[in-house]
Coordinates of C-alpha atoms in Angstrom, one line a residue:
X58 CA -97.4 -143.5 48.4
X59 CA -99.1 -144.3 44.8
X60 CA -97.8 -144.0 41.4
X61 CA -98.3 -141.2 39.2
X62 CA -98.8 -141.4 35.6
X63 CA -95.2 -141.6 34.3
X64 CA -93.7 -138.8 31.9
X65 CA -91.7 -139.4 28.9
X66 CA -88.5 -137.2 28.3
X67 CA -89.6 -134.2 25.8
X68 CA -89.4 -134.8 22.1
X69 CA -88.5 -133.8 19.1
X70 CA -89.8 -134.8 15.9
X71 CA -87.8 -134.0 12.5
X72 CA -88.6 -134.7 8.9
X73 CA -85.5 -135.1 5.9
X74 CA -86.4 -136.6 2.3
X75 CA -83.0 -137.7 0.9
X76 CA -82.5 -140.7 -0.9
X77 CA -79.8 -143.1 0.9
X78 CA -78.0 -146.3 -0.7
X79 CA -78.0 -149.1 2.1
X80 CA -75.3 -151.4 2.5
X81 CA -75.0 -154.8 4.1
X82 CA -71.8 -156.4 5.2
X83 CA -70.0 -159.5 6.9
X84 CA -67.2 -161.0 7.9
X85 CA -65.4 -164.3 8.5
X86 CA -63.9 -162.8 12.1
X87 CA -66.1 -162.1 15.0
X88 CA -65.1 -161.1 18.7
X89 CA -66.1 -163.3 21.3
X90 CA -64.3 -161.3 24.1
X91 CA -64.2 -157.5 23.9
X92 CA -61.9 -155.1 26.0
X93 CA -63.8 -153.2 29.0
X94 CA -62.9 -150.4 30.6
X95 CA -60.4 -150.5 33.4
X96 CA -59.2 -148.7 36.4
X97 CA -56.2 -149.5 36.9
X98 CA -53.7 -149.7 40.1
X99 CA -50.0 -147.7 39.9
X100 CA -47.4 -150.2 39.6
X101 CA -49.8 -153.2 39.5
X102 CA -50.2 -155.4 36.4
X103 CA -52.9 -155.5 34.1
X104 CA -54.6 -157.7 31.6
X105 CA -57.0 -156.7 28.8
X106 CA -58.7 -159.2 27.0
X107 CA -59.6 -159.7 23.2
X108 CA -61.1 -163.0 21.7
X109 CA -61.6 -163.3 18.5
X110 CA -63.3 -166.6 16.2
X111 CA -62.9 -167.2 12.6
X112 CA -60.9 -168.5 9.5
X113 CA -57.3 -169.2 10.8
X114 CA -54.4 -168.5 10.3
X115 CA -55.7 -165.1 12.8
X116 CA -53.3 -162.4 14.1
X117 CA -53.9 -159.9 16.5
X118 CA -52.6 -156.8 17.5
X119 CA -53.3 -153.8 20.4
X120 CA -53.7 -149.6 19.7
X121 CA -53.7 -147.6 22.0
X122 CA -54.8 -144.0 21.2
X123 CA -54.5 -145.0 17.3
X124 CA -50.9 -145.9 17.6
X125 CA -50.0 -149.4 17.4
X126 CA -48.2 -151.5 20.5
X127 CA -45.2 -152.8 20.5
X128 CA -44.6 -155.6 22.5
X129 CA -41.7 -155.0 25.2
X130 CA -40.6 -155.7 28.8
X131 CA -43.9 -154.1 29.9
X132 CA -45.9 -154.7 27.0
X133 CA -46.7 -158.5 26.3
X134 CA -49.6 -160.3 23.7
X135 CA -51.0 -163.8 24.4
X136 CA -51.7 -165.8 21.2
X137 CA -55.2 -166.0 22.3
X138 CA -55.2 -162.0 21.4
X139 CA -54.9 -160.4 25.4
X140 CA -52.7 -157.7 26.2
X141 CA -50.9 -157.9 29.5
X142 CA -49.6 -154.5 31.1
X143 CA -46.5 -155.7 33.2
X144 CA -46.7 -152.2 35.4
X145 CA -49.3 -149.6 35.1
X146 CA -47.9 -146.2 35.3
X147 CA -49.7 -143.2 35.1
X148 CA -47.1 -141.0 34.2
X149 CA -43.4 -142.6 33.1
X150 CA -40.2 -141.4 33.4
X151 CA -40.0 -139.9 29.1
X152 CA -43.4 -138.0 30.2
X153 CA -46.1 -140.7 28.7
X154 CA -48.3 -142.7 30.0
X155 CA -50.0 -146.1 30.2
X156 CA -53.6 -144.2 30.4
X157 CA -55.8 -144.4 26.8
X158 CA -58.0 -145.7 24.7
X159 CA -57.2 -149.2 23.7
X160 CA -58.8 -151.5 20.7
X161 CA -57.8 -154.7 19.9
X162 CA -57.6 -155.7 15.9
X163 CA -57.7 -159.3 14.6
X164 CA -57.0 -159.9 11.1
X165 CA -56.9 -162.9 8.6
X166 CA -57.2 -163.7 4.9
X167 CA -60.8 -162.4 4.6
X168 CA -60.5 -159.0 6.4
X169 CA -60.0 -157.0 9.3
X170 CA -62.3 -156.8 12.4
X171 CA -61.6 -153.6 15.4
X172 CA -63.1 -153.9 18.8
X173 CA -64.2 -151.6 21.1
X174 CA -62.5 -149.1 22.4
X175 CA -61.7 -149.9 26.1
X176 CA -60.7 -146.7 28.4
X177 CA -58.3 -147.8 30.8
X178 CA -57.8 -145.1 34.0
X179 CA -55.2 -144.4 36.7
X180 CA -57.1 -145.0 40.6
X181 CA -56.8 -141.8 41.7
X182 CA -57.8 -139.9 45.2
X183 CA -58.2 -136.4 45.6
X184 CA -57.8 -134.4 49.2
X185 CA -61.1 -133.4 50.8
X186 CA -62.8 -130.7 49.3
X187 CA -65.0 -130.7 52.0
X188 CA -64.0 -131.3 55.5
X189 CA -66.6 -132.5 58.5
X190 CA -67.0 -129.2 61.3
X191 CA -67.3 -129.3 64.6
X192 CA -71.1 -129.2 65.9
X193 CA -72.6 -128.8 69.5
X194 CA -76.2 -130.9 69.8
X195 CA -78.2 -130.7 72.7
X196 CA -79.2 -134.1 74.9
X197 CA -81.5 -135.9 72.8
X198 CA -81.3 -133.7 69.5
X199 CA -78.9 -134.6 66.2
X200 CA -75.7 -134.1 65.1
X201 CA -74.7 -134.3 61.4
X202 CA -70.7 -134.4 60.0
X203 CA -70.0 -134.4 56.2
X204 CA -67.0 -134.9 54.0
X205 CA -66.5 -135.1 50.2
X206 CA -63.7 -136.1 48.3
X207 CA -63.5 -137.0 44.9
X208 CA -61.5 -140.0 43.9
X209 CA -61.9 -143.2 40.4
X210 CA -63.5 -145.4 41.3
X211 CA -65.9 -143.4 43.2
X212 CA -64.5 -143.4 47.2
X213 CA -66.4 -145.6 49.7
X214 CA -66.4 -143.5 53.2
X215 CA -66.6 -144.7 57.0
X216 CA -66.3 -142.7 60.2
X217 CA -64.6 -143.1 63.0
X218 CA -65.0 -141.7 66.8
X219 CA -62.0 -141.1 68.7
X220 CA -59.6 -143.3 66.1
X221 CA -62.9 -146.5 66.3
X222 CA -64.7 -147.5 63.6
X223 CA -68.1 -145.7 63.9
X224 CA -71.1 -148.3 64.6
X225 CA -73.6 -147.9 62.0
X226 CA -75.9 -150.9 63.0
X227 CA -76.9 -148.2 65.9
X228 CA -80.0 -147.1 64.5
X229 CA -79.1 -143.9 65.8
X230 CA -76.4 -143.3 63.0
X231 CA -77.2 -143.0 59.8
X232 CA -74.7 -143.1 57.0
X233 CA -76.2 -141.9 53.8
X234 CA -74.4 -143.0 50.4
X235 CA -73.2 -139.2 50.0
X236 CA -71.3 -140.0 53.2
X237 CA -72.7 -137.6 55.3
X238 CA -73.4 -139.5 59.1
X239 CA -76.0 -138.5 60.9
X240 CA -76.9 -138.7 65.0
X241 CA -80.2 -138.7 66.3
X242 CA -81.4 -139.2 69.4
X243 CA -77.8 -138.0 71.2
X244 CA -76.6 -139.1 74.0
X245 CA -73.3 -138.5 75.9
X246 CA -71.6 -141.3 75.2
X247 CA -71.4 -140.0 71.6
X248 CA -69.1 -137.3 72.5
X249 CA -65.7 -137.4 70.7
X250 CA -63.9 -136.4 67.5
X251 CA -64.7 -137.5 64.4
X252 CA -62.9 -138.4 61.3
X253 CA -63.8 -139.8 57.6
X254 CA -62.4 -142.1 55.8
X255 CA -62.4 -142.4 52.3
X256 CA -60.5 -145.7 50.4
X257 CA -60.5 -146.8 47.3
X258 CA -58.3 -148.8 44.7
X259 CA -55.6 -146.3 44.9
X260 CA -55.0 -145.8 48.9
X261 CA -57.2 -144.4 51.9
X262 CA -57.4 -140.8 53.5
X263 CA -58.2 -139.8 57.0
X264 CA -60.3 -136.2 57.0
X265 CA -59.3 -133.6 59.9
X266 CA -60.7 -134.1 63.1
X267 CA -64.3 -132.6 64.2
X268 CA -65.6 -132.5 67.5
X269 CA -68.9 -134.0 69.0
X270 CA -70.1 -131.8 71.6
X271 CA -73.2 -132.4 73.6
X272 CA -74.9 -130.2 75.8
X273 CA -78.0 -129.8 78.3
X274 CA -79.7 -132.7 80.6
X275 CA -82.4 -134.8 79.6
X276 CA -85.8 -133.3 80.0
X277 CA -89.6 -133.7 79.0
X278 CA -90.2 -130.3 78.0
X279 CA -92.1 -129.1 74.6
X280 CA -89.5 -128.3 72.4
X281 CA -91.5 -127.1 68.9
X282 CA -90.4 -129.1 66.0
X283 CA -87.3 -127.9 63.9
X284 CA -85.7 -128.6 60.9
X285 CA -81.9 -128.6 61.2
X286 CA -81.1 -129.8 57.5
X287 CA -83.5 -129.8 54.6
X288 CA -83.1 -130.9 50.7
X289 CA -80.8 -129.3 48.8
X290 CA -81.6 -128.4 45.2
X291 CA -79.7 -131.1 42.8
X292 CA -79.3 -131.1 38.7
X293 CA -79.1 -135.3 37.9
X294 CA -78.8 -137.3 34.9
X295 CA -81.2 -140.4 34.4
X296 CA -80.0 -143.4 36.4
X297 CA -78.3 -141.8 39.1
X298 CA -79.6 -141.7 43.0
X299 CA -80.9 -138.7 44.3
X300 CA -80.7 -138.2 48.2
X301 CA -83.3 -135.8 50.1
X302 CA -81.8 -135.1 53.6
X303 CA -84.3 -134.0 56.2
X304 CA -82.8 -134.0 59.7
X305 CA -85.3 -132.9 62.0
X306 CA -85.4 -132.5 66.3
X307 CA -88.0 -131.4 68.9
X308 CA -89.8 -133.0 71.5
X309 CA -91.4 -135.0 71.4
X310 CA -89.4 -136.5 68.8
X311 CA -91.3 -134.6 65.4
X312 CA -92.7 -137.4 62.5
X313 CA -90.6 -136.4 59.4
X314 CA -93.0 -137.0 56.0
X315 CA -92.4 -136.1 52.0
X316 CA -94.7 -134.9 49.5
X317 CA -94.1 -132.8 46.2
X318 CA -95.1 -129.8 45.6
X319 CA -97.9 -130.3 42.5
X320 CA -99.6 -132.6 44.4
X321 CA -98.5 -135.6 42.7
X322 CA -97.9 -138.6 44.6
X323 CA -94.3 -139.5 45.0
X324 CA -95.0 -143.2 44.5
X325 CA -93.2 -146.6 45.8
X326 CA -91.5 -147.9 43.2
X327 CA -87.3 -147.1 43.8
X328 CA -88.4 -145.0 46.9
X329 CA -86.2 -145.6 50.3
X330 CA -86.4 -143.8 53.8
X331 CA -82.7 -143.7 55.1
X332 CA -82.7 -143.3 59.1
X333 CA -85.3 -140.5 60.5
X334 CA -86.5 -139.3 57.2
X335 CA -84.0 -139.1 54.5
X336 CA -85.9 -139.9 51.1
X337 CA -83.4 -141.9 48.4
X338 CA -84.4 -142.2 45.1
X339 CA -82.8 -145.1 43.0
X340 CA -82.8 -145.0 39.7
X341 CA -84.2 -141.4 39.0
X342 CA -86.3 -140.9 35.6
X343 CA -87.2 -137.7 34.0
X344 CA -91.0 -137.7 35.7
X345 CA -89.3 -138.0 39.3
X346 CA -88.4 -133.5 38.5
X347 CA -90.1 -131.2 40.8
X348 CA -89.7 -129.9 44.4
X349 CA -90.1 -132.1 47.3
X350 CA -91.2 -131.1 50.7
X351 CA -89.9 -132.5 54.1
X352 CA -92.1 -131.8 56.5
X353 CA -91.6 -132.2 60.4
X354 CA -94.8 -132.8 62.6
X355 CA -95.7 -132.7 66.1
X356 CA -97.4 -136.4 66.9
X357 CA -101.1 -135.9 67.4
X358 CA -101.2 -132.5 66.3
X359 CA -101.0 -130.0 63.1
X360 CA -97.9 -128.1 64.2
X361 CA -95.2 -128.7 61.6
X362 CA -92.1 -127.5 60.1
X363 CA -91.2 -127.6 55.9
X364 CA -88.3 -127.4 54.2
X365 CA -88.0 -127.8 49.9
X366 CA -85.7 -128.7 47.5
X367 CA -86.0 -128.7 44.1
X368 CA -84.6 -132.2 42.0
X369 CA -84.2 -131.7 37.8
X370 CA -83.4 -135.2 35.9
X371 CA -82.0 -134.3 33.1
X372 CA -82.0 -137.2 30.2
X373 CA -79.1 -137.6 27.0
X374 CA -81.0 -136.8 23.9
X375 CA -81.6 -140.4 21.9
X376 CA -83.4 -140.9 18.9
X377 CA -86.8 -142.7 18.8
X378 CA -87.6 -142.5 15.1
X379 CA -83.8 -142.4 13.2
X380 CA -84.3 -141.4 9.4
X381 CA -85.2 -144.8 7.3
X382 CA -83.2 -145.2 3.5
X383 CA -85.7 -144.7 1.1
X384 CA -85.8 -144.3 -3.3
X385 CA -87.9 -141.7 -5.2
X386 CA -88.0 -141.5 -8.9
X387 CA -86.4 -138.3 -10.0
X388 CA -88.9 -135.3 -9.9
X389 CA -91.0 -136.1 -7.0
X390 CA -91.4 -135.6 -3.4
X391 CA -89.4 -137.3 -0.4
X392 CA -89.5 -136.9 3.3
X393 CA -87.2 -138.0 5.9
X394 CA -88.3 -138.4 9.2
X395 CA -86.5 -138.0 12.6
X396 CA -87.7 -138.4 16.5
X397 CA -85.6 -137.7 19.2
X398 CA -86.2 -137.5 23.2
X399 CA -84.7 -136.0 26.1
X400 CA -84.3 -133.6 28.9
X401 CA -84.1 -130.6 27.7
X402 CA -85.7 -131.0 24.5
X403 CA -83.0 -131.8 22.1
X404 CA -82.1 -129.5 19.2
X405 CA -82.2 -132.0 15.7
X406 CA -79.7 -130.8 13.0
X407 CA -79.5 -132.2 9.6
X408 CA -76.6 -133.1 7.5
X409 CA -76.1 -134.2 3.9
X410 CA -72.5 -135.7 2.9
X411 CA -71.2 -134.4 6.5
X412 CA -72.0 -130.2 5.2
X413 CA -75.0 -128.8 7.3
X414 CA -78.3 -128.5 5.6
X415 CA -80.1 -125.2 5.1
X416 CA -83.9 -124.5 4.2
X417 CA -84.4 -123.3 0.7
X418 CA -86.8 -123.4 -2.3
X419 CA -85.6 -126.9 -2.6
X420 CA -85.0 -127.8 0.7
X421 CA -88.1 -127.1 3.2
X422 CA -88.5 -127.8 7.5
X423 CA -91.6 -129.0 8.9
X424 CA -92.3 -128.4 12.5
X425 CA -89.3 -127.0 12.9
X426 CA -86.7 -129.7 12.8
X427 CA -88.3 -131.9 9.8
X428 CA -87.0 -131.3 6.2
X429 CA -89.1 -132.2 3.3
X430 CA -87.3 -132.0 -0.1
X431 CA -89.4 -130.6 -3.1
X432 CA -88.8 -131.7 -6.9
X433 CA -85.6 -134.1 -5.9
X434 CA -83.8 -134.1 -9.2
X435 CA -81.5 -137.4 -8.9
X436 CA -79.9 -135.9 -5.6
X437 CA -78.8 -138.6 -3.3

C-alpha cells in the first residue's frame, strides 16, 4: 500500500490589534524533579517526588487540591522535597480521600517556585459491561468471543478454555488489543467454555462463561465467501489505535483485503494486519478519516464479499500562529493575528483584560475570527 499526500487538521486563522506589555522573569529556584501522575494501589504506599536546586537555605512543602499538607502518621516530607503517602486510600473513614491534584512548592530568600500539578488516581476495575456469548462455528469456519470492561490503568485481558490459559501463539487465535479473541480455521478440539480475564493494578476479574460449539464434518465443498464481522464505525482522537475487524469464512478459505473508499491508498506507514485480516492503525492522524472496506475474495476468482466502516480522527484545537505583543503610536492601525488547527475546525474567540470582545466601529473581524482595531487611542 503507498502513501497518500498527508492532510493537515483544518484551520483557523484570526486577526486582533491590541497592544500588549511583555514581561520577562527569573528565579534563583528551579525544579530538577517534577511530580508525575500516579495510579495509585489501595492500602499501598506511595512516593511523589519533587527536586528542587537553588540558593539555600530551601524549604519545601506539598498541596494537594490548593490546600496545604500537613505532615502526619500517613503523610511524611523527605528534606530532599518528596512526599511519601504511608497508605493510599481512596475513600477514608471522615469521608475524604487521598485522590487529587498535588504540587510541590519550594521557597527561599529570593522567591517562590510551584511545580506541576501531578494527578494521583485510585486503580480501579469495573464489572463487565460486556460479557463474551455463546457461538456455534461450523468445522473449519470462525468463532469470535468479546468482553469489555473498563478499569485505571486501562485492563490487560487473556482468555481461558475450560479454566487454561488460552494459547495465542496458535496462529489460529487471534487476540486483538480490544480483547476480542478470534478462531479461525476450527477444529474440534477447540470446543469448551470460555472466560476473560481482565487484571490490572487493582485485582483481576473472571467474565461468565461462553460456550464453543462446533458443528458439521470436514468437507471440500464450495462454500461462497462470507463476512461474519466487519468494521464498526469509531470516533478517535489523534494518537490513539484504531482496530478494523474483518472476520471472514468460506471455502476455500476467502483472501480478506482493505481499501478506502475515495480511492486513496491506505499507505504502510503505522499499518498492521492482525490474524486473517484485521487492519490496526497505530498512531491515527487526522488524514487517516474516511471509510474502509474489507473485502473477502474467492482465490483465483472475482467473487467477493464487502463490509465498511467509517473511522473519524478527531484532533484538540492548538494554536499555530498565537497573537505576538506589539506597540503602535496612538491613532493608528494594529492587527493581531491568530492561527489555530484541529478537527473540527476550531471556533477562535477573543478576549481583552479577561471580558469577551465584540465587533464595533472601533473594533473590526477579518475572515471571521481576525480582529483588526481602527484609530487605537492609547488602549492597551
Amino acid at each position: 500500500m503507498a502513501s497518500g499526500r498527508r492532510r493537515q487538521a483544518p484551520r483557523s486563522l484570526g486577526i486582533l490589534l491590541l497592544a500588549v506589555v511583555g514581561m520577562t522573569c527569573g528565579g534563583e529556584l528551579s525544579f530538577t524533579l517534577e511530580p508525575s501522575d500516579i495510579i495509585a494501589v489501595q492500602e499501598q504506599p506511595l512516593m511523589l517526588h519533587c527536586q528542587v536546586e537553588g540558593i539555600p537555605p530551601i524549604t519545601t512543602q506539598w498541596r494537594r487540591k490548593g490546600a496545604l499538607i500537613v505532615e502526619d502518621q500517613n503523610y511524611v516530607m523527605f528534606a530532599n522535597g518528596s512526599l511519601l503517602i504511608g497508605h493510599f486510600q481512596k475513600t477514608k473513614s471522615d469521608g475524604s480521600s487521598d485522590e487529587g491534584d498535588y504540587e510541590c512548592i519550594a521557597q527561599n530568600f529570593f522567591g517562590l517556585v510551584l511545580s506541576r500539578k501531578a494527578r494521583v488516581q485510585a486503580a480501579t476495575m469495573a464489572d463487565f459491561h460486556v460479557q463474551p456469548r455463546s457461538v456455534r462455528a461450523e468445522l473449519g469456519g470462525a468463532g469470535r468471543f468479546q468482553c469489555q470492561i473498563h478499569g485505571l490503568p486501562e485492563p490487560v485481558i487473556s482468555w481461558e478454555r475450560d479454566g487454561r490459559p488460552v494459547d495465542t501463539s496458535d496462529d489460529r487465535y487471534t487476540l486483538l488489543p480490544t480483547g476480542v479473541l478470534q478462531i479461525t480455521g476450527v477444529r474440534p478440539e477447540d470446543s469448551g467454555m470460555y472466560c476473560c480475564v481482565a487484571h490490572n493494578s487493582a485485582g483481576v476479574k473472571h467474565s461468565t462463561g461462553a460456550q464453543l460449539t462446533v458443528s458439521g464434518s470436514q468437507s471440500s465443498v464450495y462454500k461462497e465467501p462470507m463476512i461474519l464481522v466487519g468494521p464498526e464505525n469509531l470516533t478517535l482522537t489523534v494518537h490513539q489505535t484504531a482496530i478494523l475487524e474483518c472476520v471472514a469464512t468460506g471455502y476455500p478459505r476467502p483472501i480478506v483485503s482493505w481499501s478506502r473508499l475515495d480511492g486513496r491508498p491506505i499507505g504502510v506507514e503505522g499499518i498492521q494486519v492482525l490474524g486473517t485480516g484485521n487492519l490496526m492503525i497505530s498512531d491515527v492522524r487526522v488524514q487517516h478519516s474516511g471509510v474502509y472496506v474489507c473485502a473477502a475474495n474467492k482465490p483465483g476468482t472475482r467473487v467477493r464479499r464487502t463490509a465498511q466502516g467509517r473511522l473519524v480522527v478527531q484532533a484538540p484545537a492548538e494554536f499555530v500562529q498565537p497573537p505576538q505583543s506589539i506597540a503602535r503610536p496612538v491613532g493608528t492601525n494594529a492587527i493581531f493575528t491568530c492561527l489555530a488547527q484541529g478537527e473540527p475546525v476550531p471556533q477562535i474567540t477573543w478576549l481583552k483584560n479577561g471580558q469577551m470582545l465584540e465587533p464595533d466601529g472601533h473594533v473590526k473581524l477579518r475572515n471571521n475570527n481576525s480582529f483588526s482595531f481602527g484609530q487605537l487611542r492609547g488602549v492597551a
